[in-house]
XYZ file of N, CA, C and O in Angstrom:
800
model
N 42.315 18.953 -4.246
C 40.881 18.211 -2.697
C 41.633 18.805 -1.774
O 43.007 18.408 -1.064
N 40.610 19.240 -1.212
C 40.872 19.636 0.022
C 40.671 18.814 1.737
O 40.101 17.582 0.712
N 41.516 19.001 2.847
C 41.341 17.863 3.323
C 40.248 17.775 3.957
O 39.228 16.716 4.228
N 39.401 18.854 4.466
C 37.899 18.978 4.193
C 37.028 18.152 3.492
O 36.058 17.509 3.947
N 37.182 17.900 2.669
C 36.576 17.647 1.088
C 37.182 16.117 1.296
O 36.041 15.118 1.787
N 38.082 15.474 1.992
C 38.432 13.981 1.698
C 37.853 13.753 2.753
O 37.150 12.512 3.171
N 37.215 14.455 4.239
C 36.856 14.179 5.181
C 35.830 13.799 4.572
O 34.946 12.698 5.605
N 34.799 14.990 4.871
C 33.229 14.246 3.965
C 33.240 13.194 2.920
O 32.282 12.407 3.402
N 33.672 12.963 2.130
C 33.665 11.970 1.455
C 34.235 10.760 2.055
O 33.148 9.504 1.606
N 35.069 10.708 2.911
C 35.469 9.576 3.934
C 33.867 9.066 4.902
O 33.456 7.882 4.868
N 33.726 10.039 5.388
C 32.679 10.131 6.133
C 31.449 9.534 5.037
O 30.871 8.545 5.950
N 31.453 9.712 4.338
C 30.114 9.292 3.007
C 30.039 8.076 3.079
O 28.993 6.707 3.295
N 31.303 7.542 2.569
C 31.741 6.079 2.237
C 31.612 5.173 3.289
O 31.164 4.125 3.448
N 31.905 5.660 4.862
C 31.975 5.023 5.846
C 30.290 4.736 6.328
O 29.757 3.611 6.967
N 29.199 5.435 6.012
C 28.323 5.479 6.109
C 27.479 4.443 5.184
O 26.645 3.797 5.589
N 28.222 4.555 3.907
C 27.396 3.773 3.018
C 28.104 2.247 3.612
O 26.777 1.473 3.182
N 29.012 2.485 3.619
C 29.396 0.387 3.921
C 28.684 0.530 5.605
O 28.168 -1.172 5.372
N 28.410 1.191 6.284
C 28.013 1.259 7.538
C 26.397 0.043 7.145
O 26.095 -0.745 7.923
N 26.113 1.127 6.625
C 24.265 0.991 5.947
C 24.041 -0.494 5.286
O 23.154 -1.103 5.559
N 25.165 -0.699 4.360
C 24.828 -1.714 4.100
C 25.254 -3.152 4.824
O 24.376 -4.000 4.367
N 26.547 -3.469 5.308
C 27.010 -3.909 6.199
C 25.860 -4.352 7.498
O 25.238 -5.707 7.283
N 25.120 -3.451 7.300
C 23.760 -3.941 8.622
C 22.518 -4.350 8.008
O 22.306 -5.537 8.659
N 22.679 -4.091 6.983
C 21.213 -4.290 5.828
C 21.421 -5.894 5.889
O 20.601 -6.988 5.616
N 22.742 -6.063 5.295
C 23.213 -7.761 4.879
C 23.261 -8.319 6.096
O 22.324 -9.428 5.836
N 23.680 -8.042 7.279
C 23.709 -8.695 7.991
C 22.198 -8.860 8.687
O 21.833 -10.339 9.170
N 21.080 -8.077 8.842
C 19.846 -8.380 9.432
C 19.641 -9.202 8.793
O 18.539 -9.953 8.769
N 19.318 -9.177 7.292
C 18.393 -10.384 6.020
C 19.317 -11.756 6.164
O 18.555 -12.506 6.529
N 20.472 -11.431 6.626
C 21.195 -12.866 6.552
C 20.496 -13.427 7.989
O 20.517 -14.308 7.430
N 20.326 -12.660 8.735
C 20.040 -12.985 10.135
C 18.653 -13.596 10.034
O 18.261 -15.060 10.661
N 17.759 -13.228 9.314
C 16.031 -13.689 8.773
C 16.034 -14.903 8.218
O 15.304 -15.741 8.631
N 17.127 -14.914 7.171
C 17.309 -16.241 6.737
C 17.674 -17.288 7.558
O 17.791 -18.385 7.604
N 18.577 -16.683 8.319
C 19.503 -18.377 9.280
C 18.588 -18.709 10.226
O 17.921 -19.691 10.986
N 17.521 -17.756 10.968
C 16.290 -18.316 11.592
C 15.007 -18.720 11.081
O 14.595 -19.578 11.633
N 15.105 -18.590 9.625
C 13.608 -19.043 8.998
C 14.838 -20.611 8.912
O 13.896 -21.830 8.940
N 15.776 -20.989 8.082
C 16.251 -22.064 8.423
C 16.289 -23.033 9.762
O 16.024 -23.910 9.481
N 16.853 -22.134 11.420
C 16.035 -22.695 11.964
C 14.739 -23.503 12.217
O 14.452 -24.330 12.962
N 13.965 -22.336 11.741
C 12.615 -22.872 12.025
C 12.193 -23.711 11.778
O 11.341 -25.250 11.852
N 12.827 -24.335 10.037
C 12.465 -25.607 9.404
C 13.172 -26.485 9.520
O 12.139 -27.380 9.867
N 14.279 -26.615 10.494
C 15.192 -27.664 11.172
C 14.080 -28.696 12.383
O 14.610 -29.253 12.088
N 13.612 -26.887 12.518
C 12.916 -27.398 13.964
C 11.827 -27.797 13.973
O 10.919 -27.828 15.343
N 10.844 -27.963 12.976
C 9.661 -28.292 12.869
C 8.573 -26.634 13.242
O 7.747 -27.285 13.523
N 8.980 -26.060 12.933
C 8.369 -24.727 12.809
C 8.221 -24.547 14.267
O 7.391 -23.810 14.514
N 8.980 -24.853 15.181
C 9.395 -24.280 16.747
C 9.244 -23.077 16.643
O 8.431 -22.131 17.557
N 10.053 -21.959 15.604
C 9.777 -20.462 16.487
C 8.949 -20.102 16.055
O 8.380 -18.518 16.080
N 7.705 -20.687 15.034
C 7.134 -20.087 14.968
C 5.435 -19.718 16.076
O 4.735 -18.301 15.814
N 5.786 -20.059 17.294
C 5.169 -19.625 18.328
C 5.831 -18.244 19.213
O 4.730 -17.645 19.716
N 6.545 -17.861 18.478
C 6.667 -16.109 18.882
C 5.967 -15.199 17.996
O 6.738 -14.159 18.192
N 5.472 -15.520 17.071
C 4.477 -14.428 16.608
C 3.426 -14.269 17.525
O 3.502 -14.382 18.737
N 2.303 -13.128 16.857
C 1.965 -12.431 18.322
C 0.544 -12.876 18.259
O -0.197 -13.209 16.841
N 0.115 -13.702 19.494
C -1.214 -13.957 18.893
C -1.709 -12.938 19.872
O -1.716 -12.502 21.360
N -3.257 -12.317 19.681
C -3.756 -11.357 19.770
C -4.434 -11.354 21.465
O -5.012 -12.632 21.859
N -3.869 -10.183 22.315
C -4.715 -10.002 23.900
C -4.540 -11.287 24.578
O -5.093 -11.349 25.256
N -3.542 -11.877 24.524
C -3.486 -12.920 25.280
C -1.839 -11.842 25.823
O -1.404 -11.664 25.370
N -2.034 -11.500 27.622
C -1.032 -10.916 27.806
C 0.225 -11.727 27.878
O 1.191 -11.128 27.757
N 1.044 -13.021 27.892
C 1.510 -13.941 27.277
C 1.875 -13.622 26.728
O 3.390 -14.292 26.377
N 1.536 -12.854 25.068
C 1.915 -13.170 24.074
C 2.614 -11.678 24.146
O 3.446 -11.216 23.259
N 3.016 -10.456 24.644
C 3.562 -9.575 24.951
C 5.058 -9.565 24.751
O 5.400 -8.497 24.316
N 5.185 -10.517 25.388
C 7.228 -10.795 25.170
C 7.306 -11.084 23.804
O 8.704 -10.993 23.373
N 6.317 -11.238 22.703
C 6.829 -11.778 21.664
C 6.817 -10.695 20.443
O 6.867 -10.706 19.227
N 6.640 -9.320 21.015
C 5.806 -8.209 20.419
C 6.941 -7.688 19.217
O 7.074 -7.854 17.947
N 8.256 -7.787 19.487
C 10.168 -7.867 19.566
C 9.973 -8.765 18.076
O 10.516 -8.934 17.473
N 10.337 -10.005 19.193
C 10.828 -11.551 18.076
C 9.911 -11.677 17.118
O 10.215 -11.909 16.277
N 8.603 -11.346 17.193
C 7.361 -11.711 15.639
C 8.223 -11.097 14.507
O 7.708 -11.671 13.783
N 8.915 -9.823 14.431
C 9.066 -9.067 13.338
C 10.811 -10.030 12.756
O 10.816 -9.593 11.616
N 11.375 -10.920 13.885
C 12.092 -11.606 12.876
C 11.704 -12.811 12.625
O 12.717 -13.783 12.291
N 10.643 -13.330 12.652
C 10.133 -14.763 12.537
C 9.238 -14.983 11.062
O 8.588 -13.636 10.925
N 9.610 -15.605 10.570
C 8.738 -15.891 9.463
C 8.166 -17.295 9.118
O 8.315 -18.359 9.765
N 6.564 -17.408 7.951
C 6.063 -18.415 8.285
C 6.547 -19.190 6.574
O 5.683 -19.431 6.132
N 7.959 -19.792 6.615
C 8.292 -20.394 5.311
C 9.657 -19.465 4.669
O 9.686 -18.176 5.347
N 10.239 -20.055 3.722
C 10.896 -19.132 3.186
C 10.228 -18.343 2.209
O 11.307 -17.448 1.713
N 9.475 -18.688 1.659
C 8.826 -17.736 0.321
C 8.297 -16.565 1.535
O 8.670 -15.559 0.777
N 8.068 -16.619 2.887
C 7.657 -15.437 3.581
C 9.236 -14.478 3.252
O 8.865 -13.541 3.029
N 9.883 -15.174 4.030
C 10.931 -14.094 3.984
C 11.711 -13.790 2.850
O 12.316 -12.481 2.974
N 11.750 -14.673 1.757
C 11.847 -13.883 0.660
C 11.262 -13.191 0.274
O 11.791 -11.842 -0.348
N 10.556 -12.688 0.274
C 8.677 -12.044 -0.142
C 9.704 -10.380 0.701
O 9.304 -9.366 0.104
N 10.037 -10.498 1.942
C 10.374 -9.428 2.458
C 11.597 -8.938 2.539
O 12.342 -8.172 3.086
N 12.930 -10.143 2.153
C 14.178 -9.459 2.104
C 14.570 -8.266 1.064
O 15.344 -7.489 1.637
N 13.910 -8.268 0.031
C 14.460 -7.153 -0.916
C 14.070 -5.555 -0.617
O 14.904 -4.865 -0.292
N 12.368 -5.619 0.038
C 12.048 -4.467 0.052
C 12.959 -3.995 1.926
O 13.207 -2.782 1.745
N 12.932 -4.832 2.663
C 13.749 -4.744 4.287
C 14.735 -4.283 3.578
O 15.646 -3.199 4.244
N 15.886 -4.991 2.590
C 17.289 -4.266 2.573
C 17.117 -3.095 1.882
O 17.934 -2.089 1.908
N 16.437 -2.653 0.881
C 16.427 -1.426 0.719
C 15.740 -0.688 1.293
O 17.097 0.426 1.082
N 14.769 -0.712 1.602
C 14.345 0.447 2.415
C 15.090 1.010 3.852
O 15.415 2.114 3.854
N 15.656 -0.356 4.139
C 16.652 -0.253 5.427
C 17.805 0.754 5.113
O 18.500 1.296 5.781
N 18.695 0.146 4.017
C 19.706 0.295 3.845
C 19.561 2.394 3.431
O 20.095 2.689 3.960
N 18.389 2.462 3.043
C 18.338 4.021 2.985
C 18.181 4.707 3.908
O 18.586 6.025 4.345
N 17.171 3.928 4.902
C 16.818 4.982 6.048
C 18.537 5.121 6.837
O 18.729 6.114 8.031
N 19.206 4.032 6.941
C 20.226 3.898 7.441
C 20.906 5.004 7.483
O 22.355 5.323 7.527
N 21.257 5.358 5.713
C 22.434 5.829 5.695
C 22.633 7.082 6.328
O 23.098 8.149 6.470
N 21.358 7.979 7.005
C 21.160 8.712 7.739
C 21.507 8.519 9.415
O 22.021 9.916 10.076
N 22.626 7.839 9.531
C 23.167 7.447 10.627
C 22.667 5.853 11.495
O 21.485 5.569 11.461
N 23.520 5.231 11.861
C 22.947 3.678 12.802
C 22.039 3.561 13.874
O 21.191 3.243 13.921
N 22.305 5.026 14.703
C 21.956 5.302 16.100
C 20.673 5.411 15.624
O 19.614 5.088 16.387
N 20.092 6.506 15.217
C 19.392 7.087 14.620
C 17.971 5.880 14.358
O 17.148 5.914 14.484
N 19.172 4.972 13.100
C 18.118 4.262 11.920
C 17.793 2.915 13.356
O 16.215 2.658 13.238
N 18.895 2.694 14.203
C 17.983 1.548 15.035
C 16.938 2.291 16.257
O 15.989 1.604 16.322
N 16.655 3.432 16.347
C 15.932 3.576 16.890
C 14.238 4.202 16.104
O 13.343 3.931 17.251
N 14.504 4.270 14.806
C 13.175 3.815 14.117
C 12.960 2.577 14.379
O 11.953 2.642 14.141
N 14.192 1.768 13.771
C 13.168 0.449 13.758
C 12.670 -0.303 15.636
O 11.478 -0.533 15.131
N 13.164 0.459 16.086
C 12.518 0.085 17.802
C 11.470 0.806 18.314
O 10.359 -0.093 18.058
N 10.807 2.046 17.283
C 9.732 2.513 17.757
C 8.556 1.700 16.957
O 7.496 1.609 17.334
N 9.488 1.588 15.455
C 8.368 0.910 14.517
C 7.851 -0.788 15.125
O 6.573 -0.903 15.189
N 8.893 -1.685 15.411
C 8.668 -2.821 16.221
C 7.823 -2.618 17.010
O 6.470 -4.052 17.394
N 8.090 -1.926 18.336
C 7.099 -2.072 18.728
C 5.892 -1.419 18.665
O 5.156 -2.125 19.698
N 5.708 -0.667 18.415
C 4.400 0.369 17.832
C 3.591 -0.572 17.169
O 2.761 -1.029 17.732
N 3.959 -1.541 16.379
C 3.630 -2.234 15.178
C 3.029 -3.410 16.179
O 2.160 -4.418 15.910
N 3.882 -4.291 16.836
C 3.918 -5.016 17.594
C 2.502 -4.849 18.645
O 1.713 -6.231 18.702
N 2.850 -4.041 19.426
C 1.697 -3.969 20.464
C -0.009 -3.256 19.638
O -0.913 -3.787 19.962
N 0.551 -3.055 18.652
C -0.716 -2.797 17.532
C -1.233 -4.154 17.109
O -2.936 -3.870 17.135
N -0.861 -4.995 16.678
C -1.158 -6.110 16.516
C -1.913 -7.089 17.309
O -2.835 -7.592 17.312
N -1.089 -6.921 18.363
C -1.885 -7.451 19.869
C -3.055 -6.658 19.844
O -3.916 -7.683 20.370
N -3.086 -5.947 20.221
C -4.659 -5.495 20.023
C -5.742 -5.531 18.905
O -6.966 -5.688 19.558
N -5.142 -5.227 17.968
C -6.570 -5.255 16.527
C -6.604 -6.294 15.880
O -7.481 -6.643 15.107
N -5.053 -7.676 15.944
C -5.601 -8.599 15.246
C -6.742 -9.213 14.708
O -7.029 -9.592 16.657
N -7.473 -9.650 14.516
C -8.058 -11.376 14.030
C -7.590 -12.134 14.889
O -6.837 -12.722 15.614
N -8.867 -12.753 16.256
C -8.683 -13.635 16.869
C -8.287 -14.727 16.713
O -8.497 -15.598 15.422
N -7.288 -14.991 17.560
C -7.167 -17.102 17.186
C -5.760 -16.519 15.895
O -5.646 -17.926 15.361
N -5.767 -15.802 15.529
C -4.467 -15.193 14.632
C -3.167 -15.487 15.046
O -2.881 -15.412 16.467
N -2.311 -15.416 13.963
C -0.422 -15.921 14.491
C 0.079 -14.854 13.875
O -0.159 -14.970 12.423
N 0.603 -13.861 13.855
C 1.355 -12.662 12.974
C 2.765 -12.415 13.408
O 2.786 -12.456 14.420
N 3.509 -12.974 12.345
C 5.169 -12.822 12.201
C 5.427 -12.349 10.750
O 5.080 -11.981 10.321
N 6.886 -11.694 11.114
C 7.196 -11.418 10.023
C 7.805 -9.859 10.116
O 7.671 -9.247 11.123
N 8.541 -9.949 8.572
C 8.887 -8.578 9.030
C 8.469 -7.179 8.395
O 8.715 -5.973 7.942
N 7.210 -7.640 7.872
C 6.845 -6.715 6.959
C 5.852 -5.271 7.319
O 6.524 -4.092 6.692
N 5.852 -5.601 8.462
C 5.217 -4.236 9.365
C 5.886 -3.167 9.537
O 6.495 -1.744 9.511
N 7.831 -3.631 9.718
C 8.615 -2.918 9.295
C 8.895 -2.280 8.502
O 9.853 -1.543 8.186
N 8.738 -3.101 7.224
C 8.753 -2.688 6.241
C 7.997 -1.634 5.585
O 8.435 -0.384 4.941
N 6.917 -1.650 6.197
C 5.832 -0.725 5.665
C 6.172 0.724 6.625
O 5.967 1.500 6.105
N 6.793 0.524 7.694
C 7.339 1.537 8.901
C 8.692 2.595 8.155
O 8.283 3.324 7.931
N 9.170 1.854 7.381
C 10.776 2.422 7.053
C 9.698 3.154 5.318
O 10.639 4.094 5.308
N 9.313 2.706 5.101
C 8.854 3.281 3.829
C 8.206 4.413 3.868
O 8.153 5.357 3.767
N 7.500 4.644 5.124
C 6.648 5.878 5.445
C 7.374 6.769 6.387
O 7.689 7.771 5.435
N 8.604 5.980 6.812
C 9.934 7.304 7.160
C 10.408 7.697 6.244
O 10.649 8.683 6.482
N 10.538 7.181 5.286
C 12.008 7.444 3.821
C 11.004 8.475 3.093
O 11.853 9.329 2.919
N 9.807 8.163 2.775
C 8.800 8.614 2.515
C 8.807 10.464 2.788
O 8.781 11.478 2.456
N 8.202 10.450 4.140
C 8.551 11.611 5.142
C 9.315 12.302 5.845
O 9.279 13.500 5.545
N 10.376 11.639 5.857
C 11.585 12.398 6.450
C 11.967 13.830 5.717
O 12.114 14.609 6.740
N 12.517 13.413 4.160
C 12.935 14.424 3.777
C 12.304 15.498 3.598
O 12.828 16.738 3.942
N 10.278 15.751 3.508
C 9.293 16.832 3.710
C 9.962 17.477 5.488
O 9.776 18.641 5.723
N 9.791 16.211 6.170
C 9.852 17.271 7.960
C 10.896 17.688 8.219
O 10.523 18.305 8.723
N 12.419 17.318 7.463
C 13.306 18.245 7.493
C 13.526 19.039 6.572
O 14.479 20.248 6.809
N 12.746 18.997 5.425
C 12.883 20.041 4.740
C 14.567 20.139 4.099
O 15.261 21.195 3.669
N 14.708 18.652 3.864
C 15.922 18.350 2.645
C 15.789 18.355 1.532
O 15.204 17.055 1.620
N 16.225 18.660 0.463
C 16.699 18.858 -0.395
C 16.494 17.238 -0.668
O 15.515 16.317 -1.841
N 17.722 16.978 -0.768
C 18.012 15.196 -1.154
C 16.601 13.817 -0.614
O 16.574 13.110 -0.960
N 16.475 14.830 0.393
C 15.815 13.638 1.462
C 14.515 13.809 0.759
O 13.617 12.784 0.580
N 13.755 14.440 0.009
C 12.736 14.887 -0.588
C 12.365 14.565 -2.007
O 11.687 13.225 -1.858
N 13.748 14.464 -2.923
C 13.743 13.712 -3.886
C 14.219 11.999 -3.773
O 12.676 11.779 -4.382
N 14.411 11.646 -2.834
C 15.058 10.414 -2.105
C 12.980 9.593 -1.631
O 12.545 8.924 -2.629
N 12.636 10.418 -1.179
C 11.006 10.041 -0.520
C 10.305 10.031 -1.743
O 9.330 9.166 -1.878
N 10.154 10.747 -3.204
C 9.921 11.248 -4.062
C 9.886 9.798 -4.728
O 9.013 9.228 -5.171
N 11.138 9.654 -5.068
C 11.297 7.962 -5.748
C 10.812 6.829 -5.198
O 10.239 6.345 -5.974
N 11.434 6.585 -3.431
C 11.020 6.090 -2.607
C 9.136 5.294 -3.096
O 8.761 4.702 -3.479
N 8.610 6.700 -2.710
C 7.328 6.550 -3.035
C 6.074 5.721 -4.771
O 5.506 4.954 -4.689
N 7.238 6.944 -5.888
C 7.047 6.044 -7.222
C 7.283 4.495 -7.278
O 6.191 3.995 -8.065
N 8.566 4.401 -6.447
C 8.922 2.934 -7.018
C 8.157 1.389 -6.407
O 7.511 0.619 -7.001
N 7.287 2.290 -4.750
C 7.337 1.370 -4.067
C 5.827 1.256 -3.996
O 5.028 0.607 -3.237
N 5.124 2.552 -3.791
C 3.578 3.331 -3.762
C 2.474 1.974 -4.046
O 1.949 1.757 -2.974
N 2.569 1.573 -4.882
C 2.028 0.451 -5.415
C 2.369 -0.577 -4.667
O 0.703 -1.218 -4.305
N 2.905 -1.157 -4.334
C 2.999 -1.907 -4.063
C 2.502 -2.114 -2.398
O 1.903 -3.091 -1.594
N 2.817 -0.412 -1.471
C 2.406 -0.754 -0.329
C 0.505 -0.742 -0.463
O 0.283 -0.713 1.117
N 0.359 0.067 -1.485
C -0.987 0.200 -0.929
C -2.132 -1.381 -1.501
O -2.552 -1.050 -0.238
N -1.037 -2.057 -1.761
C -1.683 -3.307 -2.411
C -1.749 -4.394 -1.158
O -3.105 -4.733 -0.571
N -0.624 -3.307 0.045
C -0.768 -4.644 1.142
C -1.482 -4.376 2.144
O -1.751 -4.992 3.232
N -2.319 -2.763 1.868
C -2.765 -2.382 2.990
C -4.579 -2.670 2.611
O -5.789 -2.486 3.588
N -4.916 -3.447 1.371
C -6.357 -4.084 1.262
C -6.338 -5.229 2.038
O -6.027 -6.007 2.200
N -7.734 -5.216 3.373
C -8.282 -6.126 3.600
C -8.636 -7.176 2.664
O -8.713 -8.782 3.497
N -8.725 -7.436 1.667
C -8.887 -8.181 0.322
C -7.974 -9.211 0.385
O -8.546 -10.574 0.053
N -6.350 -8.733 0.974
C -5.430 -9.754 0.920
C -5.542 -11.068 2.364
O -5.661 -10.688 3.118
N -6.172 -12.477 1.266
C -6.392 -13.487 2.761
C -4.745 -13.981 3.117
O -3.591 -13.611 2.357
N -4.749 -14.408 4.380
C -3.478 -13.929 4.760
C -1.928 -13.591 5.278
O -1.205 -13.902 5.679
N -2.774 -12.329 5.200
C -1.957 -11.140 4.920
C -2.147 -10.453 6.083
O -3.394 -9.829 6.344
N -1.751 -9.738 6.871
C -1.850 -9.367 7.969
C -1.778 -7.693 8.037
O -1.056 -6.881 8.028
N -2.999 -6.714 7.067
C -3.186 -5.595 6.829
C -3.249 -4.753 8.087
O -2.904 -3.834 7.808
N -3.573 -5.142 9.173
C -3.651 -4.007 10.476
C -1.881 -3.750 10.722
O -1.791 -3.026 10.837
N -0.972 -4.999 10.791
C -0.009 -4.716 10.912
C 0.427 -4.053 9.829
O 1.668 -2.879 10.016
N -0.085 -4.084 9.224
C 0.837 -3.343 7.345
C 0.652 -1.855 7.359
O 1.485 -0.842 7.840
N -0.578 -1.572 8.414
C -1.322 -0.280 8.747
C -0.578 0.149 9.567
O 0.182 1.861 9.582
N -0.722 -0.705 10.604
C -0.341 0.303 11.756
C 1.358 0.291 11.888
O 2.156 1.472 11.871
N 2.455 -0.464 11.059
C 3.992 -0.354 10.704
C 3.667 0.934 9.916
O 4.741 2.024 10.307
N 2.729 1.000 9.064
C 3.163 2.402 7.981
C 2.809 3.929 9.230
O 3.699 4.864 8.504
N 2.154 3.911 9.871
C 1.554 4.887 10.699
C 2.580 4.967 11.494
O 2.833 6.110 12.017
N 3.400 4.364 12.504
C 4.481 4.305 13.088
C 5.810 4.813 12.668
O 6.385 5.402 12.661
N 5.807 4.316 11.067
C 7.287 5.079 10.365
C 6.781 6.573 10.040
O 7.474 7.233 10.168
N 5.749 6.634 9.836
C 5.321 8.507 9.390
C 5.260 9.046 10.813
O 6.272 10.368 10.769
N 5.516 8.617 11.742
C 5.376 9.243 13.177
C 6.745 9.088 13.706
O 7.226 10.218 14.158
N 7.568 7.968 13.167
C 8.947 8.189 13.729
C 9.631 9.069 12.346
O 10.669 9.637 13.511
N 9.186 9.273 11.801
C 9.843 10.787 10.941
C 9.494 11.767 11.602
O 10.593 13.044 11.951
N 8.798 12.769 12.651
C 8.990 13.569 13.222
C 9.585 13.181 14.367
O 9.923 14.312 15.239
N 9.409 11.951 15.474
C 10.228 11.994 16.411
C 11.557 12.157 16.399
O 11.977 12.711 17.442
N 12.210 11.912 15.457
C 13.481 11.452 15.864
C 13.997 12.594 14.650
O 15.253 12.410 14.209
N 13.006 13.811 13.839
C 13.900 14.546 12.844
C 14.668 15.740 13.568
O 14.753 15.537 14.638
N 15.806 15.968 12.509
C 16.929 16.160 12.713
C 16.362 17.325 11.997
O 15.802 18.221 11.379
N 17.160 18.891 13.114
C 17.209 20.154 13.031
C 18.211 20.659 11.027
O 19.214 20.130 11.275
N 17.905 21.130 10.047
C 18.517 21.559 9.099
C 19.245 22.618 9.146
O 18.718 23.515 9.841
N 20.375 21.820 9.142
C 21.701 23.053 8.668
C 21.389 23.845 7.299
O 21.455 23.149 6.356
N 21.481 24.990 7.564
C 21.554 26.135 6.515
C 22.436 25.909 5.165
O 24.022 25.628 5.570
N 22.563 25.502 4.072
C 23.260 24.972 3.135
C 23.380 23.678 2.995
O 24.254 22.809 1.963
N 22.957 22.187 3.673
C 22.850 21.337 3.651
C 21.859 20.410 2.975
O 21.135 20.742 2.477
N 22.328 19.126 2.777
C 21.072 18.741 1.509
C 20.201 17.866 2.194
O 20.695 17.444 3.414
């Protein structure tokens, strides 16, 4: 084994470890916030987005970290952990930029188009955005491995994603899901990397 091969493998292990640690920490934070919310009589629910109120613009980002009960955060934990981990393997700074783009775009979109008198919160908009990013980024960058990952992701999560876009789902912000998905697709183009010949 050459020194170059050892370096490449070491870098790959480092990316995997960093991505895993980040996403476990992220999901743990969501559970901690929900525990604080429950202990405080759901005082954190006010950080959800209530549409078209200028004062609510400050909640565009915090809303992605707040959930309405443990069932809500539990439903979001696995897809966020998996899709976030896959997306973060391409680099943490790039991943955090993608998340910032999705969260801000989704939050502003919800603020603009959500039904009156609603209160929208949760990581699902980010999850839908990460799905769109993971599925599209390999195709956008013409990376064979990324294309395979995108196809497998679409095959496994696609039905769930489509169901989450249905307006027939009561109590679910399909608007937030749709806007998040669109933001994730856009992010795949915005942060695309130039393909190095021969790279996967």
